Amino acid sequence: MAMQVSVIATSSLGDRSYLATDGRVAVVVDPQRDIDRIVYLAGEKGVGITHVVETHIHNDYVSGGLQLARLTGAEYLVSAHDEVGFDRMPVSDGDQVTVSDGLRLRVVATPGHTFHHLSYVLDEPGDGGWSPVGVFTGGSLLFGTTGRTDLLGQQHAHTLAHQQHTSAKRLADLLPDGAQVWPTHGFGSFCSASQADASESTIGREKQANPALRLAADQFVIETLAGLDAYPAYYAHMGVANTAGPAPVDLSPVTRADAGQLRERIAAGEWVVDLRHRKAYAASHLAGTIGLGLDGPMSTWLGWLIQWGVPITLLAETPEQVAGAQRELVRIGIDRPAAQATGTPEQWATDLTDLRELTVADFAALAAAHSGNIPDGLPAPRVLLDVRMTNEWNAGHIDGAVHIPLPDLPKRLRDVPAGTVWVHCGSGYRATAAASLLANAGHDVVLIDDMFGRAEQAGVRMAASV
């Protein structure tokens, strides 16, 4: 059987894991913490997992590598230069690991995303010996970009950016143009310096498209560092967990909460998160909750917004949706929600007065309000709040808007002026979370559930570009 590489995508975090097999044995690269997906895939293919490899100590998720290796008896390959609290097979630049007579890994040091980052060249046998099929690049060479270089502290960002450029060039020089590139980050992950829309790539394509391979080192460093925006606060806990050795996950159902208990949790300042779609949330929800639907990157924004360790209760229409949220949360180290409830808002309320709705508008309504023609049923905007990230704001924003990125909002609610707040983001997803935070703080809120790209066409006046 020819070499086969399967992608295990975790779209909610913007990452990919991989299973490479020769038809008999398999190597797993950068597995997420919920390893049952990988075990199922290996079983489906009828292959045994003999090696699990990490390209680096991850900052954006808790790894499942240690548990997968223990479960399968596989060798666990981790950089020899990373100090970790568990047994592993230490590997360094230049090492070769023969997995089988049909599959070999070559270890290549590619510092930049971290100091001890490794890439793994996947070789298969040919007429003249081993030949490269592709390379697992982790957070090094991504599709059209590279992994960000500031996660270990701003004091290291410049040095690591230079190393990232050198590492990308090394891979391009080492491998033929037809070699596949299999990165872990770059599909929405905040570990990526920027985002690209490619679904696959090769070394040859990256030579044409990737700034790390087109720009001189100094210019690459300048542009990379200038483009970095904030990253999730929970990243501070991921590297620590991965270095110590993550515990196995428990995805069994959590305790059910009745309406009275939900009210008590809200009153105690705990986070009660409504996982329904934002349209359902806006129509009716339990006052005091936060709207973060499962249709978006719920775990990223929840992990970024909360104070680490605060009890979290999940509300959803079905038990399956709660289970999906649990799976997403364990990936970032939130192991066990405090409670859960399923059903409808009416079932979660002790009294119908506990229910609340959000007023919803679009950018056409905002344009009309700005021109003095306020649509019926909508309060006039006293404040227009933009909760997108700083890079999004800098790329273009509405004239007169106030900018507070969503991750900053819980600590800056007092900075929001009094009066009716119309709030928007890029699509309506983050704005829903912001609207719920604002409403919980006593603000009158209008949620703009619309795509930001439609604002100017709808007649909203944009600020002059700088």
Coordinates of C-alpha atoms in Angstrom, one line a residue:
M1 CA 0.0 0.0 0.0
A2 CA 1.2 3.5 -0.8
M3 CA 1.8 6.0 2.0
Q4 CA -1.3 7.6 3.2
V5 CA -1.6 10.7 5.4
S6 CA -5.0 11.5 7.0
V7 CA -5.9 14.9 8.4
I8 CA -7.7 15.0 11.8
A9 CA -9.0 18.6 11.8
T10 CA -10.0 20.6 14.9
S11 CA -11.6 23.5 13.2
S12 CA -12.8 25.1 16.4
L13 CA -9.1 25.7 17.4
G14 CA -7.8 26.1 13.8
D15 CA -5.4 23.1 14.1
R16 CA -4.7 19.8 12.4
S17 CA -3.3 16.5 13.6
Y18 CA -2.1 13.8 11.3
L19 CA -2.1 10.0 11.0
A20 CA 0.5 8.7 8.5
T21 CA 0.4 5.0 7.6
D22 CA 2.0 2.5 5.3
G23 CA -1.0 0.2 5.6
R24 CA 0.3 -1.7 8.6
V25 CA 1.6 0.8 11.2
A26 CA 0.9 4.4 11.8
V27 CA 2.5 7.5 13.1
V28 CA 0.4 10.2 14.8
V29 CA 1.6 13.9 14.7
D30 CA 0.5 16.5 17.2
P31 CA -2.7 14.8 18.5
Q32 CA -5.4 16.8 20.3
R33 CA -6.4 15.7 23.8
D34 CA -9.6 13.9 22.7
I35 CA -7.6 10.9 21.4
D36 CA -10.7 8.7 20.8
R37 CA -11.0 10.2 17.3
I38 CA -7.5 9.1 16.5
V39 CA -7.9 5.6 17.9
Y40 CA -11.1 5.2 15.9
L41 CA -9.4 6.3 12.7
A42 CA -6.5 3.9 13.2
G43 CA -9.0 1.1 13.9
E44 CA -11.0 2.0 10.8
K45 CA -7.8 1.7 8.7
G46 CA -6.7 -1.5 10.5
V47 CA -3.3 -0.1 11.5
G48 CA -1.4 -0.1 14.8
I49 CA -0.1 3.2 16.2
T50 CA 3.6 2.7 16.9
H51 CA 4.9 6.3 17.1
V52 CA 3.4 9.5 18.4
V53 CA 5.4 12.7 17.7
E54 CA 5.2 16.3 18.9
T55 CA 6.6 19.1 16.8
H56 CA 6.7 21.3 19.9
I57 CA 5.3 22.0 23.3
H58 CA 1.9 23.4 22.3
N59 CA 0.6 26.7 23.6
D60 CA -2.9 26.6 22.1
Y61 CA -4.2 23.3 23.3
V62 CA -3.5 20.5 25.7
S63 CA -1.9 17.6 23.9
G64 CA -3.2 14.1 23.8
G65 CA 0.2 12.7 22.8
L66 CA 1.2 11.3 26.2
Q67 CA -2.0 9.5 26.8
L68 CA -2.2 8.2 23.3
A69 CA 1.3 6.8 23.6
R70 CA 0.5 5.2 26.9
L71 CA -2.7 3.7 25.6
T72 CA -1.2 2.2 22.5
G73 CA 2.3 1.4 23.8
A74 CA 3.7 3.7 21.1
E75 CA 7.1 5.5 21.3
Y76 CA 6.5 9.1 22.2
L77 CA 8.9 11.5 20.3
V78 CA 9.5 14.9 22.0
S79 CA 12.4 17.2 21.6
A80 CA 15.4 16.2 23.7
H81 CA 15.9 19.9 24.6
D82 CA 12.4 20.3 26.2
E83 CA 12.4 19.6 29.9
V84 CA 9.3 17.6 30.6
G85 CA 7.8 15.7 33.5
F86 CA 7.3 12.3 31.8
D87 CA 9.3 9.6 30.0
R88 CA 9.6 10.1 26.2
M89 CA 11.9 9.2 23.3
P90 CA 14.1 12.3 23.1
V91 CA 14.9 13.3 19.5
S92 CA 17.2 16.0 18.1
D93 CA 18.1 17.4 14.7
G94 CA 19.4 14.8 12.3
D95 CA 17.9 11.8 14.1
Q96 CA 16.3 9.2 11.8
V97 CA 13.5 7.0 13.1
T98 CA 12.6 3.9 11.0
V99 CA 9.0 3.2 11.8
S100 CA 8.7 0.3 9.4
D101 CA 10.2 -0.9 6.1
G102 CA 7.8 1.4 4.4
L103 CA 7.9 4.5 6.6
R104 CA 10.7 6.6 8.1
L105 CA 10.9 10.0 9.9
R106 CA 13.8 12.4 9.8
V107 CA 14.0 15.0 12.5
V108 CA 14.8 18.6 11.5
A109 CA 15.3 21.4 14.0
T110 CA 13.1 24.3 13.0
P111 CA 13.2 26.8 15.9
G112 CA 11.1 29.9 15.6
H113 CA 7.6 29.2 16.9
T114 CA 9.4 27.8 20.0
F115 CA 13.1 27.5 20.7
H116 CA 13.1 23.7 20.4
H117 CA 10.6 23.3 17.6
L118 CA 11.1 20.2 15.4
S119 CA 9.8 19.3 11.9
Y120 CA 9.5 15.7 10.7
V121 CA 10.3 14.7 7.2
L122 CA 8.2 11.7 6.1
D123 CA 10.2 9.3 3.8
E124 CA 9.0 6.3 1.8
P125 CA 11.2 3.7 0.1
G126 CA 12.0 4.1 -3.6
D127 CA 14.2 2.5 -6.2
G128 CA 17.2 4.5 -5.0
G129 CA 16.5 4.3 -1.3
W130 CA 14.4 6.5 0.9
S131 CA 12.7 9.6 -0.7
P132 CA 10.7 12.4 1.0
V133 CA 6.9 12.5 0.6
G134 CA 6.4 15.6 2.7
V135 CA 7.1 17.3 6.0
F136 CA 5.1 17.8 9.2
T137 CA 5.9 21.4 10.0
G138 CA 3.9 22.0 13.2
G139 CA 4.2 25.8 13.8
S140 CA 7.1 26.4 11.5
L141 CA 6.3 26.7 7.8
L142 CA 2.5 27.0 7.4
F143 CA 0.4 27.6 4.4
G144 CA 1.4 31.1 3.2
T145 CA 2.7 32.1 6.6
T146 CA 4.6 30.9 9.7
G147 CA 3.8 30.2 13.3
R148 CA 3.9 33.3 15.5
T149 CA 7.0 34.0 17.4
D150 CA 5.8 35.9 20.5
L151 CA 4.2 33.2 22.6
L152 CA 7.2 32.7 24.8
G153 CA 7.3 36.4 25.6
Q154 CA 7.9 39.6 23.7
Q155 CA 11.5 39.6 24.8
H156 CA 12.1 36.6 22.6
A157 CA 9.8 37.5 19.7
H158 CA 12.5 39.2 17.5
T159 CA 15.1 36.4 18.0
L160 CA 12.5 33.7 17.3
A161 CA 11.3 35.6 14.2
H162 CA 14.8 35.5 12.8
Q163 CA 15.1 31.8 13.6
Q164 CA 11.7 31.2 12.0
H165 CA 12.9 32.7 8.7
T166 CA 16.1 30.5 8.9
S167 CA 14.0 27.4 9.6
A168 CA 11.6 28.0 6.7
K169 CA 14.6 28.5 4.3
R170 CA 16.2 25.3 5.6
L171 CA 13.1 23.3 4.9
A172 CA 12.8 24.8 1.4
D173 CA 16.4 24.0 0.7
L174 CA 16.2 20.5 2.1
L175 CA 13.1 19.2 0.3
P176 CA 12.0 19.0 -3.4
D177 CA 9.3 21.3 -4.7
G178 CA 6.8 18.5 -4.8
A179 CA 7.1 17.6 -1.1
Q180 CA 3.8 18.1 0.8
V181 CA 3.7 20.5 3.7
W182 CA 1.6 19.4 6.6
P183 CA 1.4 22.1 9.3
T184 CA -0.4 21.9 12.6
H185 CA -1.4 25.6 12.8
G186 CA -2.8 28.1 10.3
F187 CA -6.4 27.3 9.9
G188 CA -7.7 29.9 12.3
S189 CA -5.4 29.2 15.1
F190 CA -4.0 32.2 17.0
C191 CA -0.7 30.3 17.0
S192 CA -0.4 31.4 13.3
A193 CA 1.2 34.8 12.4
S194 CA -1.5 35.2 9.8
Q195 CA -4.1 33.1 8.0
A196 CA -4.3 31.7 4.5
D197 CA -7.1 30.0 2.6
A198 CA -5.2 27.1 1.1
S199 CA -6.3 23.6 2.0
E200 CA -3.0 21.9 1.1
S201 CA 0.4 23.0 -0.1
T202 CA 3.8 21.9 -1.3
I203 CA 7.3 23.3 -0.8
G204 CA 7.2 24.6 -4.4
R205 CA 4.0 26.5 -3.7
E206 CA 5.4 27.9 -0.5
K207 CA 8.4 29.2 -2.3
Q208 CA 6.0 31.3 -4.4
A209 CA 3.5 32.3 -1.7
N210 CA 5.2 32.3 1.7
P211 CA 6.7 35.6 3.0
A212 CA 9.3 33.6 4.9
L213 CA 10.6 32.3 1.6
R214 CA 10.2 35.5 -0.5
L215 CA 11.5 38.2 1.9
A216 CA 14.9 38.9 3.2
A217 CA 15.3 38.0 6.9
D218 CA 15.1 41.6 8.3
Q219 CA 12.0 42.5 6.2
F220 CA 10.3 39.2 7.2
V221 CA 11.0 39.9 10.9
I222 CA 9.6 43.5 10.6
E223 CA 6.4 42.4 8.8
T224 CA 5.9 39.4 11.0
L225 CA 6.2 41.3 14.3
A226 CA 4.1 44.2 13.0
G227 CA 1.2 41.9 12.1
L228 CA 0.9 40.1 15.5
D229 CA -2.3 40.7 17.4
A230 CA -3.3 39.6 20.9
Y231 CA -3.6 35.8 21.6
P232 CA -5.9 34.0 24.0
A233 CA -5.2 34.4 27.7
Y234 CA -5.6 30.7 28.3
Y235 CA -2.4 30.0 26.3
A236 CA -0.6 30.8 29.6
H237 CA -1.8 27.5 31.0
M238 CA -1.3 25.2 28.0
G239 CA 2.5 25.0 27.9
V240 CA 2.5 24.3 31.6
A241 CA 0.1 21.4 31.3
N242 CA 1.9 20.0 28.3
T243 CA 5.3 20.2 30.0
A244 CA 4.0 18.5 33.1
G245 CA 2.1 15.8 31.3
P246 CA -1.6 16.1 30.8
A247 CA -4.0 13.8 32.6
P248 CA -6.5 11.6 30.7
V249 CA -9.8 13.2 29.9
D250 CA -13.2 12.5 31.4
L251 CA -16.0 13.2 28.9
S252 CA -18.7 11.5 30.9
P253 CA -21.9 13.6 31.5
V254 CA -21.7 16.2 34.2
T255 CA -24.1 17.1 36.9
R256 CA -27.5 18.4 35.8
A257 CA -28.7 21.7 37.3
D258 CA -32.3 22.7 37.8
A259 CA -33.8 26.1 37.4
G260 CA -33.2 27.1 41.0
Q261 CA -29.6 26.0 40.9
L262 CA -29.0 27.9 37.6
R263 CA -30.3 31.1 39.3
E264 CA -28.0 30.5 42.3
R265 CA -25.0 30.0 40.0
I266 CA -25.7 33.2 38.1
A267 CA -26.2 35.1 41.4
A268 CA -22.8 33.8 42.6
G269 CA -21.1 35.2 39.6
E270 CA -20.4 31.9 37.9
W271 CA -20.4 31.6 34.1
V272 CA -23.5 30.1 32.7
V273 CA -23.0 29.7 29.0
D274 CA -25.8 29.3 26.5
L275 CA -24.5 27.2 23.5
R276 CA -27.5 27.8 21.2
H277 CA -27.2 29.7 18.0
R278 CA -27.2 33.5 18.5
K279 CA -30.6 33.9 16.8
A280 CA -32.2 31.6 19.3
Y281 CA -30.2 33.3 22.1
A282 CA -31.4 36.7 21.1
A283 CA -35.0 35.6 20.9
S284 CA -35.1 34.3 24.5
H285 CA -32.5 33.4 27.1
L286 CA -31.9 33.2 30.8
A287 CA -30.8 36.6 32.1
G288 CA -27.3 36.6 33.4
T289 CA -26.0 34.0 30.9
I290 CA -23.4 34.4 28.1
G291 CA -24.2 33.6 24.5
L292 CA -21.5 31.6 22.8
G293 CA -22.9 29.2 20.3
L294 CA -21.4 25.9 19.2
D295 CA -21.6 27.2 15.6
G296 CA -18.4 29.2 16.3
P297 CA -15.1 28.9 18.1
M298 CA -16.8 28.7 21.5
S299 CA -13.9 27.3 23.5
T300 CA -11.4 29.9 22.2
W301 CA -13.5 32.8 23.2
L302 CA -14.8 31.3 26.5
G303 CA -11.3 30.3 27.5
W304 CA -10.1 33.9 26.7
L305 CA -12.9 35.7 28.5
I306 CA -13.2 33.8 31.8
Q307 CA -11.1 34.1 34.9
W308 CA -9.2 30.7 34.8
G309 CA -10.8 28.3 37.2
V310 CA -14.2 29.9 37.5
P311 CA -17.1 27.3 37.5
I312 CA -18.8 27.0 34.1
T313 CA -22.3 25.7 33.5
L314 CA -23.4 24.7 30.0
L315 CA -26.9 25.2 28.6
A316 CA -28.0 23.6 25.3
E317 CA -30.9 22.2 23.5
T318 CA -29.7 18.6 23.6
P319 CA -27.3 16.4 25.6
E320 CA -25.3 15.8 22.4
Q321 CA -24.6 19.6 22.2
V322 CA -23.3 19.6 25.8
A323 CA -21.1 16.6 25.0
G324 CA -19.7 18.5 22.0
A325 CA -18.9 21.5 24.2
Q326 CA -17.2 19.3 26.8
R327 CA -15.0 17.9 24.1
E328 CA -14.0 21.3 22.9
L329 CA -13.3 22.5 26.4
V330 CA -11.0 19.7 27.5
R331 CA -8.8 20.6 24.5
I332 CA -7.9 23.8 26.3
G333 CA -7.7 22.4 29.8
I334 CA -11.2 23.0 31.1
D335 CA -11.7 19.5 32.2
R336 CA -15.1 19.3 33.9
P337 CA -17.9 21.9 33.7
A338 CA -19.6 22.5 37.0
A339 CA -23.1 21.6 35.7
Q340 CA -25.3 21.4 32.6
A341 CA -28.9 21.8 31.6
T342 CA -30.7 21.0 28.4
G343 CA -34.0 22.0 27.0
T344 CA -35.5 25.5 26.5
P345 CA -35.0 28.8 28.3
E346 CA -38.5 28.4 29.8
Q347 CA -37.3 25.2 31.5
W348 CA -34.2 26.9 32.9
A349 CA -36.1 29.8 34.5
T350 CA -37.7 29.8 37.9
D351 CA -40.0 32.5 36.7
L352 CA -40.7 34.0 33.3
T353 CA -39.3 37.3 34.5
D354 CA -35.9 35.6 34.5
L355 CA -36.0 35.5 30.7
R356 CA -34.6 38.2 28.5
E357 CA -34.3 38.9 24.8
L358 CA -31.8 41.0 22.8
T359 CA -32.9 43.6 20.3
V360 CA -31.3 42.7 16.9
A361 CA -30.5 45.0 13.9
D362 CA -28.3 45.0 10.8
F363 CA -26.0 47.5 9.3
A364 CA -28.7 48.9 7.1
A365 CA -30.6 49.8 10.3
L366 CA -27.5 51.4 11.7
A367 CA -27.1 53.5 8.6
A368 CA -30.8 54.6 8.8
A369 CA -30.3 55.4 12.5
H370 CA -27.3 57.6 11.7
S371 CA -29.3 59.5 9.1
G372 CA -32.1 60.2 11.6
N373 CA -34.5 57.6 10.3
I374 CA -34.6 55.1 13.1
P375 CA -36.4 51.9 12.2
D376 CA -39.5 51.2 14.3
G377 CA -38.8 49.4 17.5
L378 CA -35.1 50.2 17.6
P379 CA -33.7 52.6 20.2
A380 CA -31.3 55.3 18.9
P381 CA -27.6 54.4 19.3
R382 CA -25.8 56.4 22.0
V383 CA -22.7 54.3 21.5
L384 CA -21.5 52.1 18.6
L385 CA -19.2 49.4 20.1
D386 CA -16.8 47.5 17.8
V387 CA -15.5 44.3 19.6
R388 CA -13.3 43.0 16.8
M389 CA -9.5 42.5 17.3
T390 CA -7.0 45.4 16.9
N391 CA -5.8 44.2 13.5
E392 CA -9.4 44.1 12.2
W393 CA -10.0 47.6 13.5
N394 CA -6.9 48.9 11.9
A395 CA -7.9 47.4 8.6
G396 CA -11.1 49.4 8.6
H397 CA -13.8 50.6 11.0
I398 CA -17.0 52.6 11.3
D399 CA -16.6 56.4 11.8
G400 CA -17.4 57.3 15.4
A401 CA -17.2 53.7 16.8
V402 CA -15.7 52.9 20.2
H403 CA -13.2 50.0 20.0
I404 CA -12.9 47.5 22.8
P405 CA -11.8 44.0 21.7
L406 CA -14.0 41.3 23.0
P407 CA -11.3 39.7 25.3
D408 CA -10.9 43.1 27.0
L409 CA -14.6 43.8 27.6
P410 CA -15.1 42.0 30.9
K411 CA -12.5 44.2 32.5
R412 CA -13.6 47.3 30.7
L413 CA -17.3 47.3 31.0
R414 CA -17.0 50.6 33.0
D415 CA -15.4 52.2 30.0
V416 CA -18.6 51.8 27.9
P417 CA -20.5 55.1 28.0
A418 CA -24.0 55.2 29.4
G419 CA -26.9 54.9 27.0
T420 CA -28.0 52.4 24.4
V421 CA -25.1 50.5 23.0
W422 CA -25.2 49.0 19.5
V423 CA -22.5 46.4 19.3
H424 CA -21.0 44.6 16.3
C425 CA -18.1 42.4 15.3
G426 CA -17.2 40.7 12.0
S427 CA -20.2 38.4 11.8
G428 CA -22.4 38.7 14.9
Y429 CA -20.9 35.8 16.8
R430 CA -18.5 37.8 19.1
A431 CA -21.0 40.6 19.2
T432 CA -23.6 38.2 20.8
A433 CA -21.1 37.4 23.6
A434 CA -20.4 41.1 24.0
A435 CA -24.1 42.0 24.0
S436 CA -24.8 39.4 26.8
L437 CA -21.9 40.8 28.9
L438 CA -23.2 44.4 28.4
A439 CA -26.8 43.4 29.2
N440 CA -25.7 41.6 32.3
A441 CA -23.9 44.8 33.4
G442 CA -27.2 46.8 33.0
H443 CA -26.7 48.3 29.5
D444 CA -29.5 48.7 27.0
V445 CA -28.1 46.8 24.0
V446 CA -28.8 46.3 20.3
L447 CA -27.0 43.4 18.7
I448 CA -25.9 44.0 15.1
D449 CA -26.1 40.5 13.6
D450 CA -24.6 41.2 10.2
M451 CA -21.4 40.7 8.3
F452 CA -19.0 43.7 8.7
G453 CA -18.2 43.5 5.0
R454 CA -21.7 44.7 4.2
A455 CA -21.6 47.8 6.4
E456 CA -20.2 50.3 3.8
Q457 CA -22.5 49.0 1.1
A458 CA -25.4 49.4 3.5
G459 CA -24.6 53.1 3.8
V460 CA -22.6 53.1 7.0
R461 CA -19.9 55.8 7.0
M462 CA -16.4 54.3 7.4
A463 CA -13.6 56.2 9.1
A464 CA -10.9 57.6 6.8
S465 CA -8.0 55.2 6.4
V466 CA -4.8 56.2 8.1

